[in-house]
XYZ file of N, CA and C in Angstrom:
420
model
N 0.853 -1.177 0.000
C 0.000 0.000 0.000
C 0.892 1.231 0.000
N 0.570 2.167 -0.863
C 1.297 3.421 -0.916
C 0.334 4.578 -1.104
N 0.823 5.774 -0.868
C 0.003 6.969 -1.024
C 0.278 7.692 -2.334
N 1.256 7.216 -3.085
C 1.615 7.867 -4.344
C 1.658 6.859 -5.475
N 1.510 7.388 -6.672
C 1.609 6.572 -7.876
C 2.052 7.483 -9.015
N 2.303 6.877 -10.161
C 2.706 7.642 -11.342
C 1.771 7.294 -12.495
N 1.228 8.326 -13.128
C 0.403 8.181 -14.325
C 1.261 8.599 -15.509
N 1.155 7.910 -16.657
C 2.032 8.224 -17.790
C 1.891 9.641 -18.352
N 0.741 10.274 -18.162
C 0.530 11.631 -18.673
C 0.469 12.656 -17.540
N -0.261 12.362 -16.478
C -0.468 13.303 -15.389
C 0.742 13.431 -14.476
N 1.611 12.435 -14.476
C 2.779 12.448 -13.601
C 2.476 11.844 -12.239
N 3.105 12.391 -11.215
C 3.005 11.870 -9.851
C 1.674 12.266 -9.219
N 1.003 11.299 -8.588
C -0.238 11.526 -7.869
C -0.013 11.213 -6.397
N -0.561 12.038 -5.513
C -0.401 11.878 -4.066
C -1.788 11.995 -3.444
N -2.289 10.902 -2.844
C -3.658 10.901 -2.315
C -3.850 11.850 -1.136
N -2.766 12.318 -0.543
C -2.909 13.227 0.591
C -3.191 14.658 0.157
N -3.080 14.927 -1.135
C -3.307 16.270 -1.660
C -4.687 16.354 -2.303
N -5.379 17.446 -2.087
C -6.744 17.608 -2.580
C -6.906 17.376 -4.070
N -5.943 17.856 -4.850
C -6.014 17.677 -6.303
C -5.066 16.575 -6.772
N -4.691 15.700 -5.849
C -3.737 14.614 -6.085
C -2.367 15.139 -6.540
N -2.166 16.431 -6.415
C -0.892 17.033 -6.797
C -0.746 17.282 -8.284
N -1.804 16.968 -9.050
C -1.705 17.122 -10.507
C -2.992 17.673 -11.121
N -3.851 18.260 -10.292
C -5.077 18.848 -10.811
C -6.165 17.838 -11.144
N -6.106 16.663 -10.556
C -7.113 15.617 -10.797
C -7.884 15.323 -9.520
N -9.002 14.630 -9.658
C -9.809 14.268 -8.504
C -9.686 12.777 -8.225
N -10.055 12.402 -7.000
C -10.046 10.988 -6.630
C -10.975 10.189 -7.545
N -12.090 10.760 -7.951
C -13.037 10.064 -8.832
C -12.411 9.723 -10.183
N -11.392 10.459 -10.580
C -10.737 10.188 -11.859
C -9.759 9.011 -11.800
N -9.465 8.518 -10.585
C -8.537 7.389 -10.470
C -9.145 6.185 -9.752
N -10.130 6.423 -8.883
C -10.696 5.343 -8.085
C -11.675 4.509 -8.901
N -11.363 3.240 -9.030
C -12.190 2.268 -9.748
C -12.415 2.640 -11.215
N -11.428 3.261 -11.835
C -11.516 3.610 -13.255
C -10.841 2.503 -14.059
N -11.627 1.827 -14.876
C -11.087 0.727 -15.686
C -10.155 1.245 -16.766
N -9.068 0.515 -16.971
C -8.122 0.846 -18.028
C -7.108 1.914 -17.671
N -7.226 2.497 -16.498
C -6.284 3.531 -16.076
C -4.945 2.874 -15.740
N -3.865 3.406 -16.282
C -2.539 2.829 -16.068
C -1.802 3.629 -14.998
N -1.679 3.041 -13.834
C -0.947 3.654 -12.739
C 0.205 2.735 -12.355
N 1.345 3.329 -12.006
C 2.530 2.542 -11.666
C 3.081 2.945 -10.311
N 3.641 1.974 -9.611
C 4.304 2.233 -8.341
C 5.549 3.079 -8.609
N 5.745 4.168 -7.858
C 6.913 5.010 -8.089
C 8.232 4.335 -7.705
N 8.165 3.269 -6.926
C 9.394 2.596 -6.503
C 9.774 1.446 -7.425
N 8.835 0.541 -7.701
C 9.188 -0.658 -8.481
C 8.643 -0.635 -9.908
N 7.729 0.288 -10.208
C 7.149 0.360 -11.544
C 6.010 -0.606 -11.781
N 5.664 -1.418 -10.767
C 4.573 -2.375 -10.909
C 3.227 -1.681 -11.016
N 2.265 -2.382 -11.587
C 0.932 -1.812 -11.760
C 0.232 -1.692 -10.416
N -0.401 -0.534 -10.203
C -1.156 -0.301 -8.971
C -2.541 0.213 -9.303
N -3.443 0.101 -8.318
C -4.822 0.532 -8.454
C -5.192 1.385 -7.242
N -6.155 2.273 -7.446
C -6.624 3.144 -6.367
C -7.766 2.464 -5.629
N -7.737 2.559 -4.296
C -8.850 2.063 -3.498
C -8.876 2.798 -2.166
N -9.974 2.635 -1.471
C -10.125 3.193 -0.130
C -10.354 2.039 0.833
N -9.734 2.113 1.996
C -9.908 1.069 3.004
C -11.317 1.139 3.584
N -11.652 0.191 4.392
C -12.985 0.198 5.012
C -13.164 1.397 5.930
N -12.052 2.049 6.297
C -12.106 3.253 7.134
C -12.028 4.534 6.301
N -12.011 4.380 4.973
C -11.990 5.532 4.085
C -10.602 6.046 3.746
N -9.555 5.328 4.138
C -8.187 5.739 3.855
C -7.847 5.432 2.390
N -7.623 6.480 1.620
C -7.297 6.325 0.202
C -5.840 5.909 0.045
N -5.609 4.976 -0.887
C -4.244 4.525 -1.139
C -4.187 3.782 -2.481
N -2.985 3.394 -2.848
C -2.765 2.612 -4.057
C -2.210 1.257 -3.647
N -2.662 0.216 -4.317
C -2.184 -1.125 -3.999
C -1.697 -1.799 -5.268
N -0.723 -2.698 -5.118
C -0.147 -3.417 -6.248
C -1.103 -4.495 -6.744
N -1.147 -4.646 -8.058
C -1.939 -5.718 -8.648
C -1.383 -7.056 -8.152
N -0.061 -7.169 -8.189
C 0.646 -8.326 -7.647
C 1.688 -7.767 -6.691
N 1.628 -8.159 -5.434
C 2.536 -7.618 -4.419
C 3.955 -8.152 -4.637
N 4.883 -7.280 -5.052
C 6.255 -7.725 -5.275
C 7.014 -7.848 -3.950
N 7.796 -8.899 -3.783
C 8.498 -9.091 -2.509
C 9.608 -8.069 -2.262
N 10.077 -7.403 -3.310
C 11.225 -6.507 -3.159
C 10.871 -5.021 -3.251
N 9.601 -4.666 -3.201
C 9.193 -3.263 -3.267
C 8.940 -2.739 -1.856
N 9.690 -1.712 -1.466
C 9.549 -1.138 -0.138
C 8.168 -0.580 0.129
N 7.556 0.087 -0.860
C 6.226 0.665 -0.653
C 5.160 -0.416 -0.473
N 5.296 -1.514 -1.185
C 4.292 -2.577 -1.110
C 4.359 -3.345 0.197
N 5.496 -3.293 0.851
C 5.698 -4.145 2.015
C 5.839 -3.392 3.334
N 5.389 -2.142 3.373
C 5.393 -1.397 4.619
C 4.175 -1.794 5.458
N 4.322 -1.716 6.759
C 3.228 -2.090 7.658
C 2.139 -1.013 7.668
N 0.923 -1.396 8.053
C -0.146 -0.394 8.189
C 0.227 0.706 9.189
N 0.928 0.335 10.254
C 1.361 1.326 11.242
C 2.311 2.344 10.631
N 3.204 1.867 9.769
C 4.147 2.757 9.093
C 3.392 3.742 8.200
N 2.404 3.249 7.482
C 1.606 4.110 6.600
C 0.875 5.193 7.392
N 0.285 4.805 8.499
C -0.443 5.787 9.311
C 0.501 6.810 9.929
N 1.700 6.370 10.325
C 2.668 7.307 10.879
C 3.123 8.314 9.821
N 3.271 7.871 8.576
C 3.624 8.806 7.497
C 2.555 9.894 7.368
N 1.294 9.492 7.430
C 0.216 10.478 7.363
C 0.268 11.442 8.544
N 0.546 10.931 9.732
C 0.652 11.783 10.922
C 1.772 12.808 10.758
N 2.915 12.366 10.223
C 4.036 13.284 10.002
C 3.652 14.379 9.013
N 2.998 13.986 7.931
C 2.581 14.978 6.929
C 1.572 15.953 7.530
N 0.614 15.444 8.305
C -0.381 16.319 8.916
C 0.254 17.292 9.906
N 1.273 16.849 10.617
C 1.979 17.736 11.544
C 2.679 18.854 10.781
N 3.297 18.512 9.649
C 3.956 19.536 8.827
C 2.929 20.531 8.294
N 1.792 20.032 7.812
C 0.745 20.930 7.293
C 0.218 21.825 8.406
N 0.007 21.243 9.601
C -0.510 22.023 10.732
C 0.468 23.130 11.132
N 1.752 22.901 10.891
C 2.771 23.913 11.197
C 2.893 24.947 10.081
N 2.101 24.779 9.016
C 2.094 25.753 7.934
C 3.020 25.439 6.777
N 3.600 24.252 6.748
C 4.508 23.874 5.673
C 3.770 23.067 4.604
N 4.314 23.074 3.404
C 3.841 22.159 2.354
C 4.622 20.870 2.515
N 3.937 19.751 2.436
C 4.585 18.450 2.585
C 4.010 17.471 1.576
N 4.872 16.591 1.078
C 4.448 15.541 0.155
C 4.926 14.197 0.677
N 4.124 13.189 0.442
C 4.451 11.834 0.867
C 5.270 11.093 -0.183
N 6.160 10.193 0.285
C 6.864 9.228 -0.561
C 7.581 9.877 -1.742
N 8.435 10.837 -1.465
C 9.167 11.552 -2.513
C 10.570 10.971 -2.631
N 10.935 10.552 -3.843
C 12.273 9.998 -4.098
C 13.208 11.070 -4.624
N 14.495 10.839 -4.417
C 15.494 11.737 -4.987
C 15.507 11.556 -6.497
N 16.058 12.534 -7.205
C 16.130 12.424 -8.664
C 16.934 11.210 -9.087
N 17.967 10.875 -8.329
C 18.805 9.715 -8.652
C 18.145 8.402 -8.248
N 17.089 8.484 -7.425
C 16.397 7.282 -6.992
C 17.134 6.499 -5.913
N 18.115 7.140 -5.259
C 18.900 6.426 -4.260
C 18.350 6.568 -2.839
N 17.300 7.361 -2.641
C 16.623 7.451 -1.358
C 15.188 7.915 -1.584
N 14.347 7.648 -0.591
C 12.952 8.079 -0.628
C 12.580 8.600 0.748
N 12.071 9.815 0.787
C 11.588 10.395 2.043
C 10.148 9.936 2.267
N 9.841 9.496 3.463
C 8.446 9.190 3.775
C 7.614 10.453 3.616
N 8.144 11.574 4.111
C 7.499 12.877 3.964
C 8.591 13.893 3.656
N 8.407 14.646 2.582
C 9.346 15.710 2.237
C 8.655 17.035 2.507
N 9.307 17.892 3.297
C 8.748 19.174 3.700
C 9.454 20.276 2.919
N 8.663 21.254 2.452
C 9.188 22.336 1.612
C 9.135 23.658 2.368
N 10.120 24.531 2.095
C 10.159 25.835 2.762
C 9.224 26.820 2.070
N 9.251 28.078 2.516
C 8.330 29.079 1.972
C 8.663 29.490 0.542
N 9.803 29.048 0.024
C 10.147 29.273 -1.385
C 9.951 28.011 -2.218
N 9.249 27.027 -1.623
C 8.924 25.755 -2.261
C 10.153 24.907 -2.572
N 11.166 25.024 -1.714
C 12.374 24.200 -1.839
C 12.335 23.126 -0.763
N 12.707 21.886 -1.113
C 12.749 20.843 -0.082
C 13.784 21.215 0.982
N 13.399 21.105 2.253
C 14.377 21.416 3.288
C 14.409 20.400 4.418
N 13.441 19.467 4.465
C 13.469 18.483 5.529
C 12.788 17.206 5.059
N 13.436 16.084 5.316
C 12.846 14.784 5.041
C 12.497 14.139 6.376
N 11.261 13.675 6.499
C 10.805 13.030 7.726
C 10.685 11.532 7.481
N 11.172 10.756 8.406
C 11.162 9.303 8.290
C 10.274 8.708 9.362
N 9.357 7.864 8.952
C 8.504 7.135 9.904
C 9.252 5.862 10.289
N 9.942 5.887 11.414
C 10.801 4.777 11.807
C 10.191 4.006 12.962
N 9.766 2.788 12.693
C 9.179 1.953 13.728
C 10.053 0.760 14.091
N 10.847 0.290 13.155
C 11.700 -0.862 13.445
C 13.019 -0.394 14.055
N 13.654 -1.252 14.845
C 14.906 -0.839 15.487
C 16.016 -0.617 14.457
N 16.904 0.315 14.785
C 18.088 0.533 13.956
C 19.219 1.014 14.854
N 20.427 0.843 14.369
C 21.602 1.229 15.144
C 21.857 2.726 14.997
N 22.624 3.309 15.912
C 22.997 4.726 15.765
C 23.740 4.998 14.450
N 24.524 4.039 13.996
C 25.238 4.200 12.724
C 24.252 4.300 11.566
N 23.229 3.445 11.552
C 22.203 3.512 10.506
C 21.464 4.846 10.553
N 21.162 5.321 11.756
C 20.472 6.604 11.899
C 21.326 7.738 11.344
N 22.638 7.729 11.622
C 23.524 8.766 11.090
C 23.591 8.713 9.566
N 23.649 7.489 9.013
C 23.705 7.356 7.539
C 22.444 7.912 6.902
N 21.296 7.611 7.469
C 20.036 8.127 6.919
C 19.960 9.647 7.033
N 20.402 10.160 8.164
C 20.387 11.598 8.370
C 21.307 12.309 7.381
N 22.474 11.737 7.139
C 23.416 12.339 6.202
C 22.860 12.375 4.773
N 22.108 11.334 4.413
C 21.509 11.320 3.068
C 20.534 12.457 2.934
């Protein structure tokens, strides 16, 4: 389950944004037959759906074992939303699941300054990690 996807024409879509970040509505992607959406991490086909609690997200047609977005826990997903909501409440623009141009890292939440420049990446960290791993992630 992920909050972002890629459309071949519209570009990146983010369910946490009112216009999906590309001037489209949820009705234009939810349960639309023939719509081609891809996972931004692995490129696999994804579809739009809402959970029984109304949480909008994208899911893989076939769950790949090596895709980080497909294999995150529900708790991790909810924490990402909490981080984004905290950034918005503080008056910042924030986007979920943003990768670097080189594709060598992905921020759970990327926060932008008042000039619309990325200035902070927030990580929803639930599993244990060493101080060395934390420093490496911070340096990236």
